[in-house]
Tab-separated table of C-alpha atoms in Angstrom:
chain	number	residue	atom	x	y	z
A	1	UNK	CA	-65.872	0.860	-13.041
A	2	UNK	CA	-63.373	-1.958	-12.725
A	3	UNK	CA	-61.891	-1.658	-16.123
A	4	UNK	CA	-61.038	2.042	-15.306
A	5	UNK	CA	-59.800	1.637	-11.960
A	6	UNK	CA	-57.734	-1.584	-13.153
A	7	UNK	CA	-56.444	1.330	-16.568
A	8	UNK	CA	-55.571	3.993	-14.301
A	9	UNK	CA	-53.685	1.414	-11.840
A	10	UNK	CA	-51.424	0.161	-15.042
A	11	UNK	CA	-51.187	3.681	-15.970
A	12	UNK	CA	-49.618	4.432	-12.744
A	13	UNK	CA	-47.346	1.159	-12.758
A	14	UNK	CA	-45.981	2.149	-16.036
A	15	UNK	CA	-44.601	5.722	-14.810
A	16	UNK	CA	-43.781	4.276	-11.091
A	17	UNK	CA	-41.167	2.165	-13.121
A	18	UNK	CA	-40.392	4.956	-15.308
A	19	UNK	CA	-39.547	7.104	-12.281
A	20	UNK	CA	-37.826	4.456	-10.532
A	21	UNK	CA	-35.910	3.373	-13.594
A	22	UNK	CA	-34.646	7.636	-14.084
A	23	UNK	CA	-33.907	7.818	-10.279
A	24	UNK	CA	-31.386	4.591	-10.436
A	25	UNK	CA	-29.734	6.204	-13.300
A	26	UNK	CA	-29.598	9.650	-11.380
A	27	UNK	CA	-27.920	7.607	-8.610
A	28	UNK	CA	-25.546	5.393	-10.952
A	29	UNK	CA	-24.644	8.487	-12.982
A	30	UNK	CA	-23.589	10.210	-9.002
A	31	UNK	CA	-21.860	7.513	-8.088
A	32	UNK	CA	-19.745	7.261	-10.922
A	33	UNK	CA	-19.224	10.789	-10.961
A	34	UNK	CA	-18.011	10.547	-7.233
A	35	UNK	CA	-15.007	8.826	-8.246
A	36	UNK	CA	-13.220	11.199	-10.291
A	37	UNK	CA	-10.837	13.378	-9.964
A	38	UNK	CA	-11.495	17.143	-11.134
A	39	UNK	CA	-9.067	18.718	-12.252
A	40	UNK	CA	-8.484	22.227	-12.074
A	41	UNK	CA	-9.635	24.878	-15.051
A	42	UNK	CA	-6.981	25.946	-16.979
A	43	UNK	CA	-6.200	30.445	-17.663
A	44	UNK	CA	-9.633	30.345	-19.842
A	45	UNK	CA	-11.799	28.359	-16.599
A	46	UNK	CA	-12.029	25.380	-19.331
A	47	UNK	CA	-11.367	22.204	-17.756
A	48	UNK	CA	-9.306	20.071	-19.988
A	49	UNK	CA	-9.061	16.661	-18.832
A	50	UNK	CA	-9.895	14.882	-15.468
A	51	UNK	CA	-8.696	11.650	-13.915
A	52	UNK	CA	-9.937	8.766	-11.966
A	53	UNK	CA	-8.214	6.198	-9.605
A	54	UNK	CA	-8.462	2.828	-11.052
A	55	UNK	CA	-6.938	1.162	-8.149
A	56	UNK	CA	-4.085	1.359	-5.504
A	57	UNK	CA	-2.254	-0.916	-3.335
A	58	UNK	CA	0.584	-0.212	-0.407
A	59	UNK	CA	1.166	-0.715	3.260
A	60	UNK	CA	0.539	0.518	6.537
A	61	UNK	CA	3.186	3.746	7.556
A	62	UNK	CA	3.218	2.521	11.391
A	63	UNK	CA	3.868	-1.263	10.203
A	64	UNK	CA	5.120	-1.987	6.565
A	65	UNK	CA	6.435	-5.106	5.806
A	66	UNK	CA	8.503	-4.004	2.402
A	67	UNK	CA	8.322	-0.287	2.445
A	68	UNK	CA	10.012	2.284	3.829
A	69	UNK	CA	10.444	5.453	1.965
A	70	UNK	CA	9.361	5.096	-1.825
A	71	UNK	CA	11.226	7.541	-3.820
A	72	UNK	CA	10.858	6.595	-7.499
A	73	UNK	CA	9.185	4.348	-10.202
A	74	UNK	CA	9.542	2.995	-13.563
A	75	UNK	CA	7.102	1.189	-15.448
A	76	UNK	CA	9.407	-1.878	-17.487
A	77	UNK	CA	8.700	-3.453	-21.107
A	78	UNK	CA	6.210	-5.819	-19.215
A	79	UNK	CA	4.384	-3.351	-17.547
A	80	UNK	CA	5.667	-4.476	-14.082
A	81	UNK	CA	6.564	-1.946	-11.674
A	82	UNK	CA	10.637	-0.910	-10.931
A	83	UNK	CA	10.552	1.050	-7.687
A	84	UNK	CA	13.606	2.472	-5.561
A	85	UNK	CA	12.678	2.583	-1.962
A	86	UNK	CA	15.244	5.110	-0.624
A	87	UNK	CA	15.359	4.081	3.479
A	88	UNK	CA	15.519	0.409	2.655
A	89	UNK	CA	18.264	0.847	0.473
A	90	UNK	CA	16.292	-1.655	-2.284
A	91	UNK	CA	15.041	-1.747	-5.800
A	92	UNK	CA	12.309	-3.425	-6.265
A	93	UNK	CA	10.207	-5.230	-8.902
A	94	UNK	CA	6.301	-5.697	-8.442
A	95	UNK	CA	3.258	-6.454	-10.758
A	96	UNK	CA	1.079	-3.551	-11.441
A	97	UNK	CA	-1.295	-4.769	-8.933
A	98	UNK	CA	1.121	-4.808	-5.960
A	99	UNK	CA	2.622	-8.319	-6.027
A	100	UNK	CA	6.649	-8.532	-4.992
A	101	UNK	CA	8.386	-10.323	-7.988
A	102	UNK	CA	12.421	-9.978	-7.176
A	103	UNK	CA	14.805	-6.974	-5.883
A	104	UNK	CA	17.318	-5.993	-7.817
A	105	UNK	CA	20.871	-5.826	-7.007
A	106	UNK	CA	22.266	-7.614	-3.213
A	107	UNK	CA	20.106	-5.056	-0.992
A	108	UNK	CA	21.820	-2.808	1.372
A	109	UNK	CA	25.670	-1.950	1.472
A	110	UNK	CA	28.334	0.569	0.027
A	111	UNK	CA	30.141	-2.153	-2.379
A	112	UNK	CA	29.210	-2.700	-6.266
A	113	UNK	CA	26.207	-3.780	-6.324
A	114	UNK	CA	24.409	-3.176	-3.314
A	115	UNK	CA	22.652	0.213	-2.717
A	116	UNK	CA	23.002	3.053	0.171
A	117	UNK	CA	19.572	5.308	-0.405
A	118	UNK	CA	18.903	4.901	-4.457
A	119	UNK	CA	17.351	8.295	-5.539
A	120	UNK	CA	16.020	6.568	-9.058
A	121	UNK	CA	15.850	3.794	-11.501
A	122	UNK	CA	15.383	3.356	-15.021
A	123	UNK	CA	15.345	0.909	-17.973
A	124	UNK	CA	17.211	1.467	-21.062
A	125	UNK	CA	16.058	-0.298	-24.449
A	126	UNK	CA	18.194	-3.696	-23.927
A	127	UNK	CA	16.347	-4.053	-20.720
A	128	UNK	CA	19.380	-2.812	-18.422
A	129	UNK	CA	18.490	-0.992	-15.186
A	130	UNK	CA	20.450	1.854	-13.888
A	131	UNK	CA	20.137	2.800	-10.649
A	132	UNK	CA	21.218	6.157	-9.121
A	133	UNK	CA	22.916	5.747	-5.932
A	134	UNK	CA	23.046	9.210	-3.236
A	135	UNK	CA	24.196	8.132	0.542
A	136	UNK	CA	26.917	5.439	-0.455
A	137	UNK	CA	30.553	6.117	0.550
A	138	UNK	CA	30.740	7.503	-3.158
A	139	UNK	CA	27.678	8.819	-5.190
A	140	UNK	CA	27.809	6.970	-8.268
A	141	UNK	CA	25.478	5.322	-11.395
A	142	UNK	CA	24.863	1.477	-10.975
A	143	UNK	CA	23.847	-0.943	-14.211
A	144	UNK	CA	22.241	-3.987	-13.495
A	145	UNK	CA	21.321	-6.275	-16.396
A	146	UNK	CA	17.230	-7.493	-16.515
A	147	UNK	CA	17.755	-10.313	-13.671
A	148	UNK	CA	19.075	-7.655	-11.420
A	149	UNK	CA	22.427	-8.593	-11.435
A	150	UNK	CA	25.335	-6.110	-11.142
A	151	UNK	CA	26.866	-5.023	-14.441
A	152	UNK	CA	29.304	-2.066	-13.566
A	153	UNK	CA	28.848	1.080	-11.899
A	154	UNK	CA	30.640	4.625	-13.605
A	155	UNK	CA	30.199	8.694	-12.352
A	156	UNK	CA	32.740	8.855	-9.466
A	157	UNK	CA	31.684	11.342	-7.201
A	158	UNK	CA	33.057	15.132	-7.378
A	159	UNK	CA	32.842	18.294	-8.952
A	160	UNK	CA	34.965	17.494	-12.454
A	161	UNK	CA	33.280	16.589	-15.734
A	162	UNK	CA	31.805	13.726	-15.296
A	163	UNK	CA	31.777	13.797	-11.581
A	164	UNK	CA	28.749	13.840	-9.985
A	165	UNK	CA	27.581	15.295	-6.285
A	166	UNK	CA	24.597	14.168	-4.634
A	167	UNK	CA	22.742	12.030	-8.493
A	168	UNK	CA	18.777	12.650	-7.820
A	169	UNK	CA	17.031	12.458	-10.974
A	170	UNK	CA	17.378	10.124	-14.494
A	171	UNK	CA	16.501	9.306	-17.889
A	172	UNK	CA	17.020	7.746	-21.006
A	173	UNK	CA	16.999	9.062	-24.535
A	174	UNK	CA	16.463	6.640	-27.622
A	175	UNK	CA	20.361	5.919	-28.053
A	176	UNK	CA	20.778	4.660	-24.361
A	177	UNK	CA	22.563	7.451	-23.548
A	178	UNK	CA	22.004	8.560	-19.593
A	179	UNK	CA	21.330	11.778	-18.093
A	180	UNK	CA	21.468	12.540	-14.557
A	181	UNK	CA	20.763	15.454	-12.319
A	182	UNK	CA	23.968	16.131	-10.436
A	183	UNK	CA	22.239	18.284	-8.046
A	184	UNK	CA	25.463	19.961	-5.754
A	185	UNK	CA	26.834	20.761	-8.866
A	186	UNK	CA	24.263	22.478	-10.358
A	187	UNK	CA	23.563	20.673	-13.923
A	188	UNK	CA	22.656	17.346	-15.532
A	189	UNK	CA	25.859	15.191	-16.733
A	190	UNK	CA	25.425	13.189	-19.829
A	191	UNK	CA	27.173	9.618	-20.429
A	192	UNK	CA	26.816	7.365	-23.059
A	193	UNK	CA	25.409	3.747	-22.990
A	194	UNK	CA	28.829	2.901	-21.701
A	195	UNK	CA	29.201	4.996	-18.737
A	196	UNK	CA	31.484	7.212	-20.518
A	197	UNK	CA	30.701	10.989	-19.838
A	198	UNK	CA	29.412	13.161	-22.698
A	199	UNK	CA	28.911	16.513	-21.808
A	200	UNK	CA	27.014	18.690	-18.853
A	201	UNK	CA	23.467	20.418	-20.226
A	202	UNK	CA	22.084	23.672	-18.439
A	203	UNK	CA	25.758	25.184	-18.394
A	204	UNK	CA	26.691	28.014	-20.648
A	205	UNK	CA	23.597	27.809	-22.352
A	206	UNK	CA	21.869	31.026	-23.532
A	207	UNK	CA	19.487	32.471	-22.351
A	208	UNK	CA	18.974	29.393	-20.006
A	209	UNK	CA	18.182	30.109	-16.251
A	210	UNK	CA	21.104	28.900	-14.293
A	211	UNK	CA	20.217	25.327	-12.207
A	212	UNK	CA	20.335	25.871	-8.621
A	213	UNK	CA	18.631	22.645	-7.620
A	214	UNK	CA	18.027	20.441	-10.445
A	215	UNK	CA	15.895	17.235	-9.097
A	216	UNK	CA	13.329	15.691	-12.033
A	217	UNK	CA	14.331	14.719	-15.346
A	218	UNK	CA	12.337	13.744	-18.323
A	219	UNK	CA	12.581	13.231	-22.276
A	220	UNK	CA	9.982	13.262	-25.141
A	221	UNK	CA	9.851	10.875	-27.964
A	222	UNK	CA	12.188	13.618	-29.877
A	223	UNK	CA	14.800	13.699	-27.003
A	224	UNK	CA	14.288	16.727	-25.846
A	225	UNK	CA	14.892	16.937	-22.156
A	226	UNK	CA	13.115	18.372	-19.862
A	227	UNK	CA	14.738	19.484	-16.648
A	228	UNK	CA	13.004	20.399	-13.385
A	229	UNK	CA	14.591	22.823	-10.337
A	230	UNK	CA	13.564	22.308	-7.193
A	231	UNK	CA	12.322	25.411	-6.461
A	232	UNK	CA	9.802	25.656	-9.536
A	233	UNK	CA	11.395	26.088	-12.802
A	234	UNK	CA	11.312	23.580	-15.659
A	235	UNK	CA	13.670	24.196	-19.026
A	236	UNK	CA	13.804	22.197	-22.142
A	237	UNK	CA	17.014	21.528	-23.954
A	238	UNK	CA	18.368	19.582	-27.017
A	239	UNK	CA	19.675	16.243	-26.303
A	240	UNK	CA	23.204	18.266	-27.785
A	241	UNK	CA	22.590	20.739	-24.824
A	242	UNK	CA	20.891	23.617	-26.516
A	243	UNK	CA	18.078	25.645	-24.673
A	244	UNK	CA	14.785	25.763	-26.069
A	245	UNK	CA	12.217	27.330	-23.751
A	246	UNK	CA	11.590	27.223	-19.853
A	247	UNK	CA	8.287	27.861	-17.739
A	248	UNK	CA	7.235	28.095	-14.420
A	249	UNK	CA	4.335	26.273	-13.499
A	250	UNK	CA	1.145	28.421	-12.342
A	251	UNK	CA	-0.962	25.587	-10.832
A	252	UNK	CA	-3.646	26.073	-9.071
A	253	UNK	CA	-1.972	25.918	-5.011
A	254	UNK	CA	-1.134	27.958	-2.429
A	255	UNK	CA	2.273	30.110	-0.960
A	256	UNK	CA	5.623	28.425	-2.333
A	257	UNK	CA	5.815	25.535	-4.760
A	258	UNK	CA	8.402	23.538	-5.307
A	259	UNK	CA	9.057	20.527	-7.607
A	260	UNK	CA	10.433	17.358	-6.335
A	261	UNK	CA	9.972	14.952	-9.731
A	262	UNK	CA	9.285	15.019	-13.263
A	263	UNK	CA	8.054	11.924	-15.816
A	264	UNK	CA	6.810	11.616	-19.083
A	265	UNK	CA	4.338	9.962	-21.500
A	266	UNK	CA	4.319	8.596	-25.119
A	267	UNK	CA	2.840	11.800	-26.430
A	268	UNK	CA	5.350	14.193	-24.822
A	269	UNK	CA	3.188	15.194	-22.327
A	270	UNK	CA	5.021	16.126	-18.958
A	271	UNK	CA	4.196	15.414	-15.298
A	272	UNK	CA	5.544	17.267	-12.523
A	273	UNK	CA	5.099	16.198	-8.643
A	274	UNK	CA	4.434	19.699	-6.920
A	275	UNK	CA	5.119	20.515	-3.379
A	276	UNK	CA	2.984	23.855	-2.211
A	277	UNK	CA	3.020	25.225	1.090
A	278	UNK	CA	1.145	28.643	2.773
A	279	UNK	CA	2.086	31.458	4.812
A	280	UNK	CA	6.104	29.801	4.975
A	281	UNK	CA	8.814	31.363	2.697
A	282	UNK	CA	11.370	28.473	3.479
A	283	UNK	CA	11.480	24.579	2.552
A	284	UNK	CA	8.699	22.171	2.147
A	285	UNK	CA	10.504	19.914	4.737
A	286	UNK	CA	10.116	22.480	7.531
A	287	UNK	CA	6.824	23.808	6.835
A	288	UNK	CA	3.866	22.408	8.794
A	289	UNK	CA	1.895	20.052	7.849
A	290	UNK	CA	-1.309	21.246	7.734
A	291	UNK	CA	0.010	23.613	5.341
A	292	UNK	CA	1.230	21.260	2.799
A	293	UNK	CA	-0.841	20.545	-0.790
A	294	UNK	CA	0.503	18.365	-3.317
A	295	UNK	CA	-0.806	17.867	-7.136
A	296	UNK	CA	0.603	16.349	-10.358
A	297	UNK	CA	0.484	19.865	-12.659
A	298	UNK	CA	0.573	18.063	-16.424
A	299	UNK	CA	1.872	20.369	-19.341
A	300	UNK	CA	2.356	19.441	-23.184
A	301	UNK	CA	5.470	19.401	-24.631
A	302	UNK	CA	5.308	23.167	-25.388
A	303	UNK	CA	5.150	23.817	-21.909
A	304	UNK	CA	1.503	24.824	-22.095
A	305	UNK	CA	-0.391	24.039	-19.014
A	306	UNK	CA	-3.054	21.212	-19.246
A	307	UNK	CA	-4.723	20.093	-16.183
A	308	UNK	CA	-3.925	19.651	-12.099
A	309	UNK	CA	-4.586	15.747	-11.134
A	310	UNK	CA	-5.040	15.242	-7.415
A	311	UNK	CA	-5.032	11.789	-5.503
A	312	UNK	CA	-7.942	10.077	-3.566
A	313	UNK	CA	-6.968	11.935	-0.922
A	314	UNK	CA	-5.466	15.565	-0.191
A	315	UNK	CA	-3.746	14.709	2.445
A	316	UNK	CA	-1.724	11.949	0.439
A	317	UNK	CA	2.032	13.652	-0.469
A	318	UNK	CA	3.007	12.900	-4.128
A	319	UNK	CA	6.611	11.741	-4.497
A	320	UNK	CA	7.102	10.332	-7.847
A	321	UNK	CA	5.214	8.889	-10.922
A	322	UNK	CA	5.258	6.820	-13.896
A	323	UNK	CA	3.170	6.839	-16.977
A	324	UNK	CA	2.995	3.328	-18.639
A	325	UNK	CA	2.038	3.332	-22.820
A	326	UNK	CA	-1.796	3.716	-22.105
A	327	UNK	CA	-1.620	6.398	-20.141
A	328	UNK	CA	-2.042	4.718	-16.921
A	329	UNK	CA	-0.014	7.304	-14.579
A	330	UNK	CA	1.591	4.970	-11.263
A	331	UNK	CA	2.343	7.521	-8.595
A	332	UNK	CA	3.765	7.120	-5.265
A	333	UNK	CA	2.058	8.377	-2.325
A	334	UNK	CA	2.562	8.998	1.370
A	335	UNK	CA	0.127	10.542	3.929
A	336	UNK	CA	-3.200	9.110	5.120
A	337	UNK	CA	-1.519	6.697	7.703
A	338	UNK	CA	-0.414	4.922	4.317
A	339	UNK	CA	2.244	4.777	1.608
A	340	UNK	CA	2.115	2.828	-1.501
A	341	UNK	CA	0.849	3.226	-5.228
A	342	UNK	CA	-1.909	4.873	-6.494
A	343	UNK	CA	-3.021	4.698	-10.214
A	344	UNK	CA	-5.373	6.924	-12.234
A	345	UNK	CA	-6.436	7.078	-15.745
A	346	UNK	CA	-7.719	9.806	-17.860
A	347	UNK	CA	-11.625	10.058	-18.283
A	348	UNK	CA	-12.458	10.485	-22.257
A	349	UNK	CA	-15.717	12.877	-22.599
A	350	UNK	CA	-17.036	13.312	-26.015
């Protein structure tokens, strides 16, 4: 009678660990699950990718000590972090983890080298930084070499060719030449590696939607450019100008979208920073609050829609974002009583 009692208790040992051993994985398997990011399901209800955040760092919005109002990033050739902070009037270089290295540039101030509101920043392949410069006494294009020290500044401000009103968005093509979004005057100026202006793309293009508002600018590993309007249209062009295609992006918010930025990865892929609101017809800026959404709404290169990535939290406004050569996307956020960086990554599912 022993022997069975002491089988059936070892019996019962065995699938209490079994049980306990499945529940634990149950749990781990929820847990990890918990910290990503679904995306949304594409026309066909397939979901195509999702994304988790691997970490984030920033600073409180009542009390920063370095912040003020993020507006764009760059990821350099050492992975560290180039960010223009528009209300400090600073760029900035950190480590991907958060940690101040050096500003670029003499800080705040209308002369060469100083900034009044930077709008972006960018690196160009002999490590250069340019810097576009909105709320000096002239809008202009700053180059700073990789110390951060002032190089020369070209794009006097106006309406001419090769003027520029009210510089938002910029990017680089393989020959160093520089594109900007001259957003008052309704196009994107190109200059060469010296400053020197090239020509104006989305102007007398066919078929090409006129620019009303052009704000985010991004090229593929081809050069084409991709260029964003405010109020929700994105075109491609030739680096030489010629139109290609243009979509608007159906993602999966609310009322009136609007798109602030626009950055791209190694593959082509493209990332836009949408604004939606509900029930308000006018701008983001005066809509309420509690009727704001925000999303990253990636596309491929063909302008076919792949997958909405969200932040850690919905409340969290996305302003701008940089994908670094693994994929790692760096995107700035606002909202939650905090601003700073968040970074996500792409889960792989066989």
């Amino acid at each position: 009678m022993d022997t069975v009692l002491k089988s059936k208790f070892c019996l019962w040992g065995r699938w209490r660990s079994v049980l306990y051993i499945g529940i634990l994985v149950f749990s781990c398997v929820l847990t990890a699950n918990s910290k990503i990011k679904s995306s949304e399901p594409d026309a066909e209800g397939q979901v195509k990718a999702e994304y988790k955040t691997l970490w984030q760092w920033g600073e409180s919005l009542e009390k920063p000590n370095i912040f003020r109002e993020p507006h764009s990033i760059h990821v350099d050739k050492d992975g560290n972090l180039l960010i223009a902070d528009m209300d400090a009037s600073r760029v900035m270089r950190f480590t991907p983890k958060g940690k101040y290295l050096s500003d670029i540039g003499k800080g705040p101030g209308n002369e060469e080298g100083y900034f009044n509101k930077p709008r972006d920043v960018s690196m160009d392949s002999q490590s250069n930084i340019i810097v576009t410069d909105q709320k000096s006494g002239k809008h202009r294009v700053q180059v700073f070499d990789s110390k951060g020290d002032f190089v020369r500044s070209f794009a006097d401000e106006g309406s001419g060719p090769g003027q520029i009103n009210w510089p938002h968005g910029l990017a680089i093509d393989s020959k160093d030449r520089v594109l900007v979004t001259d957003v008052a005057n309704n196009r994107v100026n190109l200059y060469n590696r010296s400053g020197e202006y090239v020509k104006a793309l989305g102007q007398k293009s066919p078929n090409a939607d006129k620019l009303t508002t052009p704000h985010g600018l991004a090229i593929d590993q081809n050069d084409g450019v991709f260029i964003s309007d405010y109020h929700g249209t994105v075109q491609k062009f030739t680096i030489e100008g010629n139109y290609l295609f243009s979509f608007k992006p159906q993602v999966h918010t609310e009322g009136t979208s609007f798109i602030h930025a626009i950055c791209s990865d190694k593959n082509g892929n493209v990332y836009l920073m949408v604004r939606s609101i509900k029930g308000f017809e006018g701008t983001f800026e005066e809509s309420k609050v509690e009727d704001r959404a925000f999303c990253i709404a990636k596309f491929n290169n063909s302008g076919e829609y792949v997958c909405t990535i969200r932040l850690s939290d919905k409340k969290r406004e996305i302003i701008n974002a940089a994908v670094d050569s693994q994929g790692k996307i760096y995107a700035i956020f606002k909202g939650d009583g905090r601003m700073g960086i968040e970074v996500l990554a792409e889960n792989k599912f066989e």
